[in-house]
Structures are given as C-alpha cells and as structure tokens.
C-alpha cells in the first residue's frame, strides 16, 4: 500500500519527507515523490526506489519548510514517473498525494476533460488536484470538503496549496492517517513508523475525518466540519514493532488485515443486488455465454485459492472447470479450446511456472484472465483481462491476506459470469452479495477468537504429523491449512478429502495423532462425521473448524475453532482464518523465523 508523509515546521521539509518515506519502504512501493512549498510549490518524483528520487534531489534540492511526500504502489496506471505522486492541478498551485481508490474517478475525469482539463498521468489521484483547484474559493478546507463530497471510494488524501502556504489539509476515508506532534513542528503520515523517531505523541485520525495541520499542531474535524476532540496517543513501541503495527510478525499483522483487505477488494465492485463491476475485465456477455469451460492455473497457496474457484464455478456456473498446478500444466500438452477461459492466479504475478502456463492460453486461441496483487506485474502484462486483488504488499513469505483476496476475486467472477450465463438468479446474486459485504465483520469475529487457535497450537506443537481433512470446499481449505502449517512450523502435515482417509492414510492414525477436520459444508456434514468417527475409533485427536451452532462436533472433537454461521458457499473465506492462526502460533511456539521460513522465497521467479 502507498505511504504518505507530510511535514510543517521550521526545518527543511525535503530531507524529513524522504526520511519518512524510507521508513515506510517495508510497505512496498514502485515510485516515490515529494512536493515542497517555498512560495511556489515544486515537485520531484521518480519511478522505482527512493534512491532514484534522492538522486534527483541531490542535483536539485527542494527548498521550503512545508511539504508532502508519497510512495506509490500502483493501482491505476503503471509505475512510471508521470504516475508517481504528488500530483498537481494544471496551475501547479494545488498539490495532492493520495492512498486508496477513487471509484468514480473515470466519470470525474471525463467531466473535467469535457471542460477542457488536460491530465499528465493515468492515475485516479490526479483528478483530486483538479477538483480542489476548481472548488477553491478562498478557503482550502472548504475546497477539500467539496472535493470529498464528489468522490466515492476508500482513501486518504493530503493537500497543500500556494494560496494557503502555512497548512496541510488531509482527509481519511478508510486508508490510515496519523499526525505526529512535535515542538513547533507537526508531521503527518500513513503509518506511525515514518516519524516514530521524531515524536511519540500522535493523533490517530479516524474514518470520515479531516485534519488541518500547521506547525503549531492539528485540528481534527468531521468531514462535515464539526469539531472533534481527539486525545493524544502516546506510542511506546520500538521501530520494528511499529512497522508491524504492534504485532510480533508481519504474518500476524497480515492475518489481522484481512477484514480490510476483503473490504478493499470488494470496494466499488459489488452492488447490493449482486451486480459486479470489474474495471480491467474486457470480455462481454456474448463471450461469457459462449464459454464451454474454465481452466485455472497457479502454484502453492494461489493454487489452493484456485481449488475454491473450481468448486464455485462448477456449482454456480455449472461450467466444466479444471484447476492445474502451473508446473504441471505447462508440460501437460492440455486440450484447451478457444471457448475456454484460462484464469492464472498469482499474488506476485512473477511466478515463473504460472507465467509459462498462462502463456499456453493464446496458443489455443483462448483468453487469459490474471488474478494478481501486483499492478504492472509480468502476468498482468500477458493477460487479456485482469482482476487486481488490492491486498496491498504482502511481506510475510507465507501468504494469508493475498489468498483471501484471491477467493473474493473468484466469487465476484462467478457472479459476473453467472449473470451473463443465466445460472445466477437474483436470489443467489443477492445472497452472495449480502454474505460478501458482511464478511469483513465475520472475519473480525473469527480474529477475536484467536485464543482458540492458540489452545490448539499448544496441544499439537510437539506432534510429528498432523492430518487435515474435509470435503468439497472444506477439502480445499484443508489443503491450505496444511500448507500454512508445514511451511512455517516445519511440522509434517498432509491434507486429504475426508473420504480418502480409509483408502490408506488411516494406517497412520494412532493414539493422539492430530486430525484437523473442516466442517462447513452442511450437505456432506454426515459423511465427514463418518471419517471423524473412523479417526476417533483409532485414538486420533480430533480438532475441528466448525460453525458456532454445530454442537454435534463436540461429541468427537477435543478442541474446536469456531466461525460464525454463514452461507456454506462463502464459508471458506472464514474457515481458513483459524488455520492461518493455528500455523502461526505453532511456528511461534516452536521458535521459528515466521516471516522468513527456511528454504522459501516470496516470489519464485525460477522454474
Ligand atoms: C505459500 C506461498 C506460496 C505461493 C506460491 C505462488 O504461503 O506463499 O505457496 O503461494 O509460491 O506465489 P504467487 O501467488 O506469487 O504466484
């Protein structure tokens, strides 16, 4: 996610802004820039690392004691110098940095263009600078307020202007924003680590609030202009803890970010009635109606997300859907028809095997849709259609929030394809939309029960092997739970369909062997319970992931990790979370390097 930095005081702003941006580097970015006001606002920005920006500033430093800065993680438009922030209106008098997404930016841009505006970037952010300039009538705060009223989406935006050179005006709508209070100087940042070495006193800005920042301090208001009294928060964390948002590891932070990730992945894409809007998906209803099948290809956790997609597409679209490991598919000489859609899933968009498998699609005359988290990644460049997951940079090697976003992407695709094929009626569309919109709250609920995963972790920490079972969607979740556990705890684990146990693996179930059963699919509940009984009869230790209202499982399970009752179709999104937490806590108890597990890389760019 993008980083934001701001400074107003008596020191030169440039070096402070660059220093703050560097401290936000861990969030990931692909370009950086600053703007400083010294009577005239000047901007320097560059694609790539902050070192590129620093090289520009060494040749041509920006003089002035008030400024804003930004590290960009591309969402609209490739990572280029032109798309880097800050963005100015054509007069250069109003300059903006922005995090998040302006959903209706295309309509605003069209309207501004019709009135003669010219744009120097492809970003949604640039329209903000144009709007603030247009709405300015002697009061910057009022102009920003009017701008916000015209914009839909989730974002944080920060504005400076030559007309009112003593202040920074900022707004928070979901994307984070904090104010650091110094002596005769004030800082603004998207995240505490940017300025923690300069101050420990912060004002945390909440959603739908506006803040007017000067060297003397900050005034917080609601977006409507009502005053807000905000207590100062004193932060005791050290710098490393602060980067992790106070969590011990990035993995745990990312697990806890999942409610926000789901909300951001859904943002502007799903109406209450189930209508889906996908900005980079170009195919039309006629193409969808003619489809004869879907192929999904990916590796690792992304492949497990694909298993969920396969089941959803089969169930909801009644469309033959194959999911294949990319490293298998690329050498399998598959029979893919021109009326079959290839979906390649990759967080990084750089996994060598996934890229190779995805490239099979054009050879067969079929379209390739990429589900990826990285704008401008190689996979996105190969793709005919793209679904960007908006999970933000994932730093932990073990993938969690990116996986959840991949699931959300596939639910939305299923609704989009199903509407055009007539297999999703309005009742189902509304049901799924309702469930997805409520999912961030449901995941918060699951996260609040982290102690259940801790209790299970304490029981299995010394086990030699752990087995994961489930049926249908639960089997796909079992696969992901097992991978999470093995990759960071180094404990051997294996997942299988519950019905497969008796065909061999049951021989390994003896006294106390842990078997984790995922039990969210009501249609096959009794069948899965039969497998549970087989395990129990051999002394195995049953650990379950089950709905709140499932009392039956208490007869068999020693420990249960609960999720709220919900639609079975959507349950995988919630059911994976206790398993992520379980893997995390087992690894923690075993004392491993959780964010950098041995022998693994975040992006596997070699075959
Ligand atoms: C597991 C994990 C890996 C990746 C796999 C594919 O936690 O992170 O299994 O999922 O290497 O990576 P992407 O999604 O970048 O193609």
Coordinates of C-alpha atoms and ligand atoms in Angstrom, one line a residue:
X1 CA 0.0 0.0 0.0
X2 CA 1.1 3.5 -0.6
X3 CA 2.9 5.5 2.0
X4 CA 2.1 9.1 2.9
X5 CA 4.3 11.7 4.6
X6 CA 3.9 15.4 5.5
X7 CA 5.8 18.0 7.4
X8 CA 5.3 21.6 8.5
X9 CA 7.7 23.3 10.8
X10 CA 10.9 25.3 10.8
X11 CA 13.3 22.8 9.3
X12 CA 13.8 22.0 5.6
X13 CA 10.9 19.7 4.7
X14 CA 12.7 17.7 1.9
X15 CA 15.1 15.6 4.0
X16 CA 12.4 14.9 6.6
X17 CA 9.9 13.8 4.0
X18 CA 12.4 11.5 2.3
X19 CA 13.5 10.0 5.6
X20 CA 9.9 9.3 6.5
X21 CA 9.2 7.7 3.1
X22 CA 12.3 5.5 3.6
X23 CA 10.9 4.3 6.9
X24 CA 7.7 3.3 5.1
X25 CA 9.6 1.3 2.5
X26 CA 8.7 -2.0 4.1
X27 CA 5.1 -1.4 2.9
X28 CA 6.3 -1.9 -0.7
X29 CA 6.1 0.7 -3.5
X30 CA 7.1 1.3 -7.1
X31 CA 7.7 5.0 -7.3
X32 CA 8.2 8.0 -4.9
X33 CA 7.9 11.7 -4.8
X34 CA 7.8 14.9 -2.7
X35 CA 6.4 18.4 -3.1
X36 CA 7.7 21.3 -1.1
X37 CA 6.3 24.8 -0.8
X38 CA 8.5 27.8 -0.7
X39 CA 6.1 30.4 -2.1
X40 CA 6.0 28.2 -5.1
X41 CA 5.3 24.5 -4.8
X42 CA 7.9 22.3 -6.6
X43 CA 7.6 18.6 -7.1
X44 CA 10.3 15.9 -7.6
X45 CA 9.3 12.3 -8.3
X46 CA 10.7 9.2 -9.8
X47 CA 9.8 5.6 -10.8
X48 CA 11.5 2.9 -8.8
X49 CA 13.3 3.1 -5.5
X50 CA 13.6 6.1 -3.3
X51 CA 17.3 6.3 -4.2
X52 CA 16.1 7.5 -7.7
X53 CA 14.2 10.3 -6.0
X54 CA 17.2 11.1 -3.8
X55 CA 19.5 11.3 -6.9
X56 CA 17.1 13.9 -8.4
X57 CA 17.1 15.9 -5.1
X58 CA 20.9 15.8 -4.8
X59 CA 21.1 17.7 -8.1
X60 CA 18.1 19.9 -7.4
X61 CA 17.0 20.1 -3.8
X62 CA 13.6 21.5 -2.9
X63 CA 13.7 24.4 -0.5
X64 CA 11.0 25.1 2.0
X65 CA 9.6 24.1 5.4
X66 CA 6.3 22.6 4.4
X67 CA 5.7 19.7 2.1
X68 CA 4.1 16.3 1.4
X69 CA 5.6 13.0 0.1
X70 CA 4.4 9.7 -1.2
X71 CA 5.5 6.2 -2.1
X72 CA 3.1 4.7 -4.6
X73 CA 2.0 1.1 -5.0
X74 CA 0.4 1.2 -8.5
X75 CA -3.4 0.7 -8.8
X76 CA -4.5 2.9 -11.7
X77 CA -1.7 3.2 -14.3
X78 CA 1.7 1.6 -14.5
X79 CA 4.5 2.6 -12.1
X80 CA 6.1 5.5 -14.1
X81 CA 7.5 8.9 -13.3
X82 CA 4.3 10.5 -14.6
X83 CA 2.0 8.4 -12.5
X84 CA 4.1 8.9 -9.3
X85 CA 2.7 11.2 -6.7
X86 CA 2.4 14.1 -5.8
X87 CA 0.0 15.3 -8.5
X88 CA -0.7 19.0 -9.2
X89 CA -3.6 20.8 -10.9
X90 CA -2.5 22.5 -14.2
X91 CA -1.6 25.8 -12.4
X92 CA 0.7 23.9 -10.0
X93 CA -0.8 25.8 -7.1
X94 CA -2.7 22.8 -5.6
X95 CA -0.8 19.6 -4.9
X96 CA -2.1 16.3 -3.7
X97 CA -0.9 12.9 -2.5
X98 CA -3.4 10.1 -2.2
X99 CA -3.7 6.5 -1.0
X100 CA -6.6 4.2 -1.9
X101 CA -9.0 4.3 -4.7
X102 CA -11.4 6.9 -6.1
X103 CA -14.1 4.7 -7.6
X104 CA -15.8 7.3 -9.7
X105 CA -12.6 8.8 -11.0
X106 CA -13.4 8.0 -14.6
X107 CA -16.7 9.9 -14.5
X108 CA -14.9 12.9 -12.8
X109 CA -12.0 12.7 -15.3
X110 CA -14.4 12.7 -18.2
X111 CA -16.3 15.7 -16.8
X112 CA -13.1 17.6 -16.2
X113 CA -11.8 16.7 -19.7
X114 CA -15.1 17.9 -21.2
X115 CA -14.5 21.2 -19.5
X116 CA -11.0 21.4 -21.1
X117 CA -8.8 19.9 -18.5
X118 CA -5.6 18.1 -19.6
X119 CA -4.1 15.4 -17.5
X120 CA -0.5 14.4 -17.1
X121 CA -1.0 11.0 -15.6
X122 CA -3.3 8.0 -15.8
X123 CA -4.0 8.0 -12.1
X124 CA -7.3 8.4 -10.3
X125 CA -5.4 10.7 -7.8
X126 CA -4.7 13.5 -10.3
X127 CA -8.4 14.3 -10.5
X128 CA -8.3 15.3 -6.8
X129 CA -5.8 18.1 -7.5
X130 CA -8.0 19.3 -10.4
X131 CA -11.1 19.2 -8.2
X132 CA -9.6 21.0 -5.3
X133 CA -8.3 23.8 -7.6
X134 CA -11.8 24.0 -9.3
X135 CA -13.6 24.2 -6.0
X136 CA -11.2 26.7 -4.4
X137 CA -12.8 29.9 -3.5
X138 CA -10.5 31.4 -0.9
X139 CA -10.8 28.6 1.6
X140 CA -8.7 25.4 1.2
X141 CA -10.5 23.4 3.8
X142 CA -13.8 24.2 2.1
X143 CA -12.4 23.2 -1.3
X144 CA -11.2 19.9 0.1
X145 CA -14.5 19.3 1.7
X146 CA -16.4 19.9 -1.6
X147 CA -13.9 17.6 -3.4
X148 CA -14.5 14.8 -0.9
X149 CA -18.3 15.2 -1.4
X150 CA -17.7 14.5 -5.1
X151 CA -15.6 11.4 -4.7
X152 CA -16.6 7.8 -3.9
X153 CA -14.2 5.3 -2.6
X154 CA -11.9 4.5 0.3
X155 CA -8.8 6.7 0.6
X156 CA -6.6 9.1 2.4
X157 CA -5.7 12.4 0.7
X158 CA -3.4 15.2 1.6
X159 CA -3.3 18.6 0.0
X160 CA -1.1 21.7 0.1
X161 CA -1.6 24.9 -1.7
X162 CA 0.4 28.0 -2.5
X163 CA -2.7 30.1 -1.7
X164 CA -2.6 28.9 2.0
X165 CA 1.1 28.1 2.5
X166 CA 1.0 27.5 6.2
X167 CA -1.2 24.4 6.3
X168 CA -1.7 20.8 5.2
X169 CA -5.2 19.6 4.8
X170 CA -5.9 15.9 4.9
X171 CA -8.9 13.6 4.9
X172 CA -9.2 10.0 5.9
X173 CA -11.8 7.6 4.4
X174 CA -10.7 4.1 5.4
X175 CA -7.0 4.5 4.4
X176 CA -4.9 5.2 7.5
X177 CA -3.6 8.6 8.6
X178 CA -1.8 9.7 11.7
X179 CA -0.5 13.1 12.9
X180 CA 2.8 13.3 14.9
X181 CA 3.1 16.2 17.3
X182 CA 6.5 17.9 17.7
X183 CA 7.7 21.1 19.3
X184 CA 6.8 23.8 16.8
X185 CA 6.5 21.2 14.0
X186 CA 3.9 18.7 13.0
X187 CA 4.2 15.5 11.0
X188 CA 1.6 13.6 9.0
X189 CA 2.0 10.0 7.9
X190 CA 0.1 7.0 6.7
X191 CA 1.8 4.9 9.4
X192 CA 3.5 5.6 12.7
X193 CA 6.9 4.2 11.9
X194 CA 7.5 7.1 9.4
X195 CA 8.0 9.5 12.3
X196 CA 8.3 7.4 15.5
X197 CA 12.0 8.5 15.9
X198 CA 10.8 12.2 15.9
X199 CA 7.8 12.0 18.2
X200 CA 5.9 9.5 20.3
X201 CA 2.8 11.6 20.6
X202 CA 0.2 11.0 17.9
X203 CA -3.3 11.9 16.9
X204 CA -4.9 8.9 15.2
X205 CA -7.3 10.2 12.5
X206 CA -10.5 8.1 12.1
X207 CA -12.6 7.4 9.1
X208 CA -14.6 10.3 7.6
X209 CA -12.4 12.8 9.5
X210 CA -10.5 15.8 8.2
X211 CA -7.4 17.3 9.8
X212 CA -5.9 20.7 9.3
X213 CA -2.2 20.6 10.2
X214 CA 0.1 23.6 10.9
X215 CA 3.5 24.0 12.7
X216 CA 1.6 24.6 15.9
X217 CA -0.4 21.4 15.9
X218 CA -3.5 19.9 14.3
X219 CA -7.2 20.5 14.3
X220 CA -9.5 17.5 13.7
X221 CA -13.0 17.8 12.3
X222 CA -15.6 15.6 10.8
X223 CA -15.9 15.7 7.0
X224 CA -19.0 17.8 7.6
X225 CA -16.9 20.3 9.6
X226 CA -18.0 19.5 13.2
X227 CA -15.1 19.8 15.7
X228 CA -13.7 16.5 17.0
X229 CA -11.8 16.2 20.3
X230 CA -9.0 13.7 19.8
X231 CA -6.9 12.5 22.7
X232 CA -3.1 12.3 22.1
X233 CA -2.0 8.7 21.9
X234 CA 1.5 8.0 23.3
X235 CA 3.2 5.2 21.5
X236 CA 5.7 3.0 23.4
X237 CA 6.5 0.6 20.6
X238 CA 10.0 0.3 19.2
X239 CA 10.6 1.0 15.5
X240 CA 10.4 -2.7 14.5
X241 CA 7.2 -3.3 16.4
X242 CA 5.8 -0.1 14.8
X243 CA 6.4 -1.4 11.2
X244 CA 4.4 -4.5 12.2
X245 CA 1.6 -2.3 13.5
X246 CA 2.4 -3.6 17.1
X247 CA 2.2 -7.2 16.1
X248 CA 5.2 -9.5 16.6
X249 CA 5.4 -10.6 13.0
X250 CA 4.2 -9.4 9.6
X251 CA 2.3 -12.6 9.1
X252 CA 0.1 -11.9 12.2
X253 CA -0.4 -8.3 11.0
X254 CA -1.4 -9.5 7.6
X255 CA -3.8 -12.1 9.0
X256 CA -5.4 -9.3 11.1
X257 CA -5.6 -7.0 8.0
X258 CA -7.9 -9.4 6.2
X259 CA -11.2 -7.7 7.1
X260 CA -9.8 -4.5 5.5
X261 CA -8.4 -6.4 2.5
X262 CA -11.8 -8.0 1.8
X263 CA -13.5 -4.6 2.0
X264 CA -10.9 -3.1 -0.4
X265 CA -11.1 -6.0 -2.8
X266 CA -14.9 -5.6 -2.9
X267 CA -14.8 -1.8 -3.0
X268 CA -16.9 -0.4 -5.9
X269 CA -17.2 -3.9 -7.5
X270 CA -20.3 -5.4 -5.9
X271 CA -23.7 -3.8 -5.7
X272 CA -26.2 -5.0 -3.0
X273 CA -28.2 -6.8 -5.7
X274 CA -25.2 -8.8 -6.8
X275 CA -24.3 -6.8 -9.9
X276 CA -20.5 -6.9 -10.4
X277 CA -18.3 -4.2 -11.9
X278 CA -14.8 -5.2 -13.0
X279 CA -12.7 -2.4 -14.3
X280 CA -10.0 -4.3 -16.2
X281 CA -12.1 -7.2 -17.4
X282 CA -12.9 -6.6 -21.0
X283 CA -14.9 -9.6 -22.1
X284 CA -18.6 -9.1 -22.8
X285 CA -21.8 -11.1 -22.1
X286 CA -21.7 -12.7 -25.5
X287 CA -18.2 -14.1 -24.9
X288 CA -19.3 -15.4 -21.5
X289 CA -22.4 -17.0 -22.8
X290 CA -20.3 -18.9 -25.4
X291 CA -17.8 -20.3 -22.9
X292 CA -17.5 -24.0 -22.7
X293 CA -15.1 -24.3 -19.8
X294 CA -12.6 -22.7 -17.5
X295 CA -9.0 -23.6 -16.6
X296 CA -7.4 -22.3 -13.5
X297 CA -3.7 -22.4 -13.1
X298 CA -1.4 -21.4 -10.2
X299 CA 1.1 -22.6 -7.6
X300 CA 1.1 -23.1 -3.9
X301 CA -1.4 -21.0 -2.0
X302 CA -2.6 -19.4 -5.2
X303 CA -3.4 -23.0 -6.5
X304 CA -5.4 -23.6 -3.3
X305 CA -7.3 -20.5 -4.0
X306 CA -7.9 -21.9 -7.5
X307 CA -9.4 -25.1 -5.9
X308 CA -12.0 -23.0 -4.3
X309 CA -12.6 -21.2 -7.6
X310 CA -13.1 -24.5 -9.3
X311 CA -15.7 -25.7 -6.9
X312 CA -17.6 -22.3 -7.0
X313 CA -17.5 -22.2 -10.8
X314 CA -18.8 -25.8 -11.1
X315 CA -21.5 -25.2 -8.6
X316 CA -22.6 -21.7 -9.6
X317 CA -21.9 -21.7 -13.3
X318 CA -22.4 -25.4 -14.0
X319 CA -19.3 -24.9 -16.2
X320 CA -16.6 -27.6 -16.5
X321 CA -13.6 -26.2 -14.6
X322 CA -10.2 -27.6 -14.3
X323 CA -7.6 -26.5 -11.9
X324 CA -4.0 -27.5 -12.6
X325 CA -0.7 -26.7 -10.9
X326 CA 1.1 -24.4 -13.3
X327 CA 4.3 -26.5 -13.3
X328 CA 2.2 -29.5 -14.4
X329 CA 0.0 -27.7 -16.9
X330 CA 2.9 -26.1 -18.8
X331 CA 4.3 -29.6 -19.8
X332 CA 0.9 -31.4 -20.0
X333 CA 0.0 -30.6 -23.6
X334 CA -3.5 -29.8 -22.4
X335 CA -6.5 -29.8 -24.7
X336 CA -7.8 -26.2 -24.2
X337 CA -10.5 -25.0 -26.6
X338 CA -10.8 -21.4 -27.9
X339 CA -14.1 -21.0 -26.0
X340 CA -12.4 -21.9 -22.7
X341 CA -11.2 -19.2 -20.3
X342 CA -7.8 -19.5 -18.7
X343 CA -7.5 -17.9 -15.2
X344 CA -4.0 -17.6 -13.9
X345 CA -3.7 -16.7 -10.2
X346 CA -0.5 -15.3 -8.7
X347 CA 0.0 -12.9 -5.8
X348 CA 3.3 -11.6 -7.2
X349 CA 2.4 -12.0 -10.9
X350 CA 6.0 -13.2 -11.3
X351 CA 6.0 -16.9 -10.6
X352 CA 7.8 -18.5 -13.5
X353 CA 5.7 -21.6 -13.8
X354 CA 2.5 -19.6 -13.6
X355 CA 3.7 -17.3 -16.3
X356 CA 4.6 -20.2 -18.5
X357 CA 1.3 -22.0 -18.0
X358 CA -0.7 -18.8 -18.6
X359 CA 1.1 -18.3 -21.9
X360 CA -0.4 -21.5 -23.2
X361 CA -3.8 -19.8 -23.5
X362 CA -3.1 -17.6 -26.5
X363 CA -1.6 -20.7 -28.3
X364 CA -5.0 -22.3 -28.1
X365 CA -6.8 -19.1 -29.1
X366 CA -8.3 -18.7 -25.6
X367 CA -8.4 -15.6 -23.4
X368 CA -6.3 -15.4 -20.2
X369 CA -7.5 -13.6 -17.2
X370 CA -5.0 -12.8 -14.4
X371 CA -5.9 -12.6 -10.8
X372 CA -2.9 -10.8 -9.3
X373 CA -2.0 -8.4 -6.5
X374 CA 0.7 -6.5 -8.3
X375 CA -0.2 -3.9 -10.8
X376 CA 2.1 -4.0 -13.8
X377 CA 3.4 -7.4 -12.9
X378 CA 4.5 -9.7 -15.8
X379 CA 1.4 -11.8 -15.5
X380 CA -0.8 -8.6 -15.8
X381 CA 1.1 -7.6 -18.9
X382 CA 0.5 -11.0 -20.5
X383 CA -3.2 -11.0 -19.6
X384 CA -6.2 -10.1 -21.8
X385 CA -8.2 -9.3 -18.6
X386 CA -7.1 -8.5 -15.1
X387 CA -8.5 -8.7 -11.7
X388 CA -6.3 -6.8 -9.2
X389 CA -6.9 -8.1 -5.7
X390 CA -5.9 -5.0 -3.8
X391 CA -4.5 -6.9 -0.8
X392 CA -1.6 -4.5 -0.6
X393 CA 2.1 -5.6 -0.3
X394 CA 2.4 -8.9 1.4
X395 CA 5.6 -9.1 3.3
X396 CA 5.4 -12.4 5.2
X397 CA 6.6 -15.2 2.9
X398 CA 3.6 -17.3 4.0
X399 CA 0.6 -15.9 2.1
X400 CA -2.5 -15.1 4.0
X401 CA -4.3 -11.8 3.0
X402 CA -3.4 -12.3 -0.6
X403 CA -5.1 -15.7 -0.6
X404 CA -8.3 -14.3 1.0
X405 CA -8.4 -11.6 -1.7
X406 CA -8.0 -14.3 -4.4
X407 CA -11.1 -16.0 -3.0
X408 CA -13.1 -12.8 -3.1
X409 CA -11.9 -12.3 -6.7
X410 CA -13.3 -15.6 -7.7
X411 CA -16.7 -15.1 -6.0
X412 CA -17.0 -11.8 -7.9
X413 CA -16.0 -13.5 -11.2
X414 CA -18.5 -16.3 -10.6
X415 CA -21.3 -13.7 -10.1
X416 CA -20.2 -11.8 -13.2
X417 CA -20.0 -15.0 -15.4
X418 CA -23.2 -16.4 -13.8
X419 CA -25.2 -13.3 -14.5
X420 CA -24.3 -13.4 -18.2
X421 CA -24.9 -17.2 -18.5
X422 CA -28.2 -17.0 -16.6
X423 CA -27.1 -19.5 -14.0
X424 CA -27.1 -17.0 -11.1
X425 CA -30.6 -15.8 -10.4
X426 CA -31.3 -12.6 -8.5
X427 CA -31.9 -14.5 -5.3
X428 CA -28.5 -16.2 -5.4
X429 CA -26.8 -13.0 -6.5
X430 CA -28.2 -11.0 -3.6
X431 CA -27.4 -13.8 -1.1
X432 CA -23.8 -13.9 -2.2
X433 CA -23.5 -10.1 -2.3
X434 CA -25.0 -9.9 1.2
X435 CA -22.7 -12.5 2.5
X436 CA -19.6 -10.9 1.0
X437 CA -20.5 -7.4 2.3
X438 CA -20.8 -8.9 5.8
X439 CA -17.6 -10.9 5.5
X440 CA -15.2 -8.3 7.0
X441 CA -17.3 -8.3 10.1
X442 CA -17.4 -12.1 10.2
X443 CA -13.6 -12.3 9.9
X444 CA -13.3 -9.7 12.7
X445 CA -15.4 -12.1 14.8
X446 CA -13.1 -15.1 13.9
X447 CA -10.0 -13.0 14.7
X448 CA -11.4 -12.1 18.1
X449 CA -11.3 -15.9 18.9
X450 CA -7.6 -16.2 18.3
X451 CA -7.3 -17.8 21.7
X452 CA -9.0 -20.9 20.3
X453 CA -6.1 -21.3 17.8
X454 CA -3.6 -20.7 20.5
X455 CA -5.1 -23.5 22.6
X456 CA -4.9 -25.9 19.6
X457 CA -1.3 -24.8 18.9
X458 CA -0.3 -25.7 22.4
X459 CA -1.8 -29.2 22.0
X460 CA -0.1 -30.0 18.7
X461 CA 3.2 -28.2 19.0
X462 CA 5.1 -31.4 19.7
X463 CA 3.3 -33.6 17.2
X464 CA 5.2 -35.4 14.5
X465 CA 2.5 -35.3 11.9
X466 CA -0.8 -33.5 11.5
X467 CA -3.6 -34.5 9.1
X468 CA -6.2 -32.1 7.6
X469 CA -9.5 -33.5 6.2
X470 CA -12.6 -32.0 4.7
X471 CA -15.0 -32.5 1.7
X472 CA -15.6 -30.2 -1.2
X473 CA -14.8 -26.6 -0.3
X474 CA -13.6 -27.9 3.1
X475 CA -11.1 -30.1 1.4
X476 CA -9.7 -27.1 -0.4
X477 CA -9.4 -25.2 2.9
X478 CA -7.8 -28.2 4.5
X479 CA -5.1 -28.1 1.7
X480 CA -4.3 -24.5 2.5
X481 CA -4.3 -25.1 6.3
X482 CA -1.9 -27.9 5.9
X483 CA 0.5 -25.9 3.6
X484 CA 0.5 -23.0 6.1
X485 CA 1.3 -25.3 9.0
X486 CA 4.2 -27.1 7.2
X487 CA 5.8 -24.1 5.6
X488 CA 6.3 -22.1 8.8
X489 CA 6.3 -24.6 11.6
X490 CA 8.2 -27.4 9.7
X491 CA 5.8 -29.9 11.2
X492 CA 4.9 -32.6 8.7
X493 CA 1.3 -32.2 7.6
X494 CA -0.9 -33.6 4.9
X495 CA -4.4 -32.8 3.7
X496 CA -6.8 -35.1 2.0
X497 CA -10.5 -35.5 1.2
X498 CA -12.2 -36.9 4.3
X499 CA -13.4 -39.9 2.2
X500 CA -9.9 -40.8 1.2
X501 CA -8.6 -41.4 4.7
X502 CA -9.8 -45.0 4.7
X503 CA -8.0 -45.8 1.5
X504 CA -4.6 -45.7 3.1
X505 CA -3.7 -42.9 5.5
X506 CA -5.9 -44.4 8.3
X507 CA -3.0 -46.8 8.9
X508 CA -1.1 -43.8 10.3
X509 CA -3.8 -42.7 12.7
X510 CA -2.9 -44.0 16.2
X511 CA -3.3 -42.7 19.7
X512 CA -3.1 -38.9 19.9
X513 CA -2.4 -38.2 16.2
X514 CA -4.0 -34.8 15.5
X515 CA -6.5 -34.7 12.7
X516 CA -8.0 -31.3 11.9
X517 CA -11.4 -31.5 10.3
X518 CA -13.0 -28.6 8.5
X519 CA -16.8 -28.9 8.7
X520 CA -18.6 -26.1 7.0
X521 CA -20.3 -27.9 4.2
X522 CA -23.7 -28.9 5.5
X523 CA -24.7 -31.1 2.5
X524 CA -21.8 -33.5 3.3
X525 CA -21.7 -33.0 7.1
X526 CA -22.7 -36.5 8.0
X527 CA -20.3 -38.0 5.5
X528 CA -17.4 -36.1 7.0
X529 CA -18.5 -37.1 10.5
X530 CA -18.1 -40.7 9.4
X531 CA -14.5 -40.0 8.8
X532 CA -14.2 -38.3 12.1
X533 CA -15.6 -41.4 13.8
X534 CA -13.0 -43.6 12.0
X535 CA -10.3 -41.4 13.4
X536 CA -11.8 -41.3 16.8
X537 CA -12.0 -45.1 16.9
X538 CA -8.3 -45.3 16.4
X539 CA -7.5 -42.9 19.2
X540 CA -6.8 -39.9 16.9
X541 CA -7.2 -36.4 18.3
X542 CA -10.0 -34.5 16.5
X543 CA -9.6 -30.8 16.2
X544 CA -12.4 -29.1 14.3
X545 CA -13.2 -25.9 12.5
X546 CA -16.9 -25.6 12.8
X547 CA -19.9 -23.2 12.8
X548 CA -20.9 -21.7 16.1
X549 CA -24.2 -23.6 16.1
X550 CA -22.6 -27.0 15.5
X551 CA -23.0 -28.9 18.8
X552 CA -22.7 -32.3 17.2
X553 CA -18.9 -32.0 16.7
X554 CA -18.5 -31.6 20.5
X555 CA -19.1 -35.3 20.8
X556 CA -15.9 -36.0 18.9
X557 CA -13.6 -33.1 19.0
X558 CA -11.1 -32.3 21.8
X559 CA -10.8 -28.7 20.6
X560 CA -13.0 -26.6 18.2
X561 CA -12.1 -23.4 16.5
X562 CA -15.4 -21.6 15.8
X563 CA -16.6 -19.5 12.9
X564 CA -19.9 -17.6 12.7
X565 CA -22.7 -19.4 10.9
X566 CA -22.9 -18.3 7.3
X567 CA -23.7 -19.5 3.7
X568 CA -21.7 -22.7 3.0
X569 CA -20.6 -21.3 -0.4
X570 CA -18.8 -18.4 1.3
X571 CA -17.6 -20.3 4.4
X572 CA -14.1 -21.0 3.0
X573 CA -13.2 -17.3 3.5
X574 CA -13.9 -17.6 7.2
X575 CA -12.7 -21.2 7.7
X576 CA -9.2 -20.5 6.6
X577 CA -8.5 -17.9 9.2
X578 CA -8.3 -20.1 12.3
X579 CA -6.0 -22.4 10.3
X580 CA -3.7 -19.4 9.4
X581 CA -3.7 -18.5 13.1
X582 CA -3.0 -22.1 14.1
X583 CA 0.0 -22.3 11.8
X584 CA 1.3 -19.0 13.1
X585 CA 1.0 -20.0 16.7
X586 CA 2.6 -23.4 16.3
X587 CA 5.5 -21.8 14.5
X588 CA 5.8 -19.2 17.2
X589 CA 5.8 -21.8 20.0
X590 CA 8.5 -23.7 18.0
X591 CA 10.5 -20.5 17.9
X592 CA 10.8 -20.3 14.1
X593 CA 11.5 -17.3 11.9
X594 CA 7.9 -16.9 10.9
X595 CA 8.2 -14.2 8.3
X596 CA 11.2 -15.8 6.5
X597 CA 10.7 -19.5 6.7
X598 CA 13.7 -21.7 5.7
X599 CA 14.2 -22.6 2.0
X600 CA 11.3 -20.5 0.8
X601 CA 11.2 -17.3 -1.2
X602 CA 8.3 -14.8 -1.5
X603 CA 8.4 -14.9 -5.3
X604 CA 9.6 -18.0 -7.2
X605 CA 10.8 -16.5 -10.4
X606 CA 12.8 -19.6 -11.5
X607 CA 11.3 -22.8 -12.7
Ligands
LIG1 C1 2.6 -20.1 0.5 C2 3.1 -19.3 -0.6 C3 3.4 -19.9 -1.9 C4 2.9 -19.0 -3.1 C5 3.4 -19.6 -4.4 C6 2.8 -18.8 -5.6 O1 2.3 -19.4 1.6 O2 3.2 -18.1 -0.4 O3 2.9 -21.2 -2.0 O4 1.5 -19.0 -3.0 O5 4.8 -19.6 -4.5 O6 3.1 -17.4 -5.5 P1 2.4 -16.4 -6.3 O7 1.0 -16.3 -5.8 O8 3.2 -15.1 -6.1 O9 2.4 -16.8 -7.8

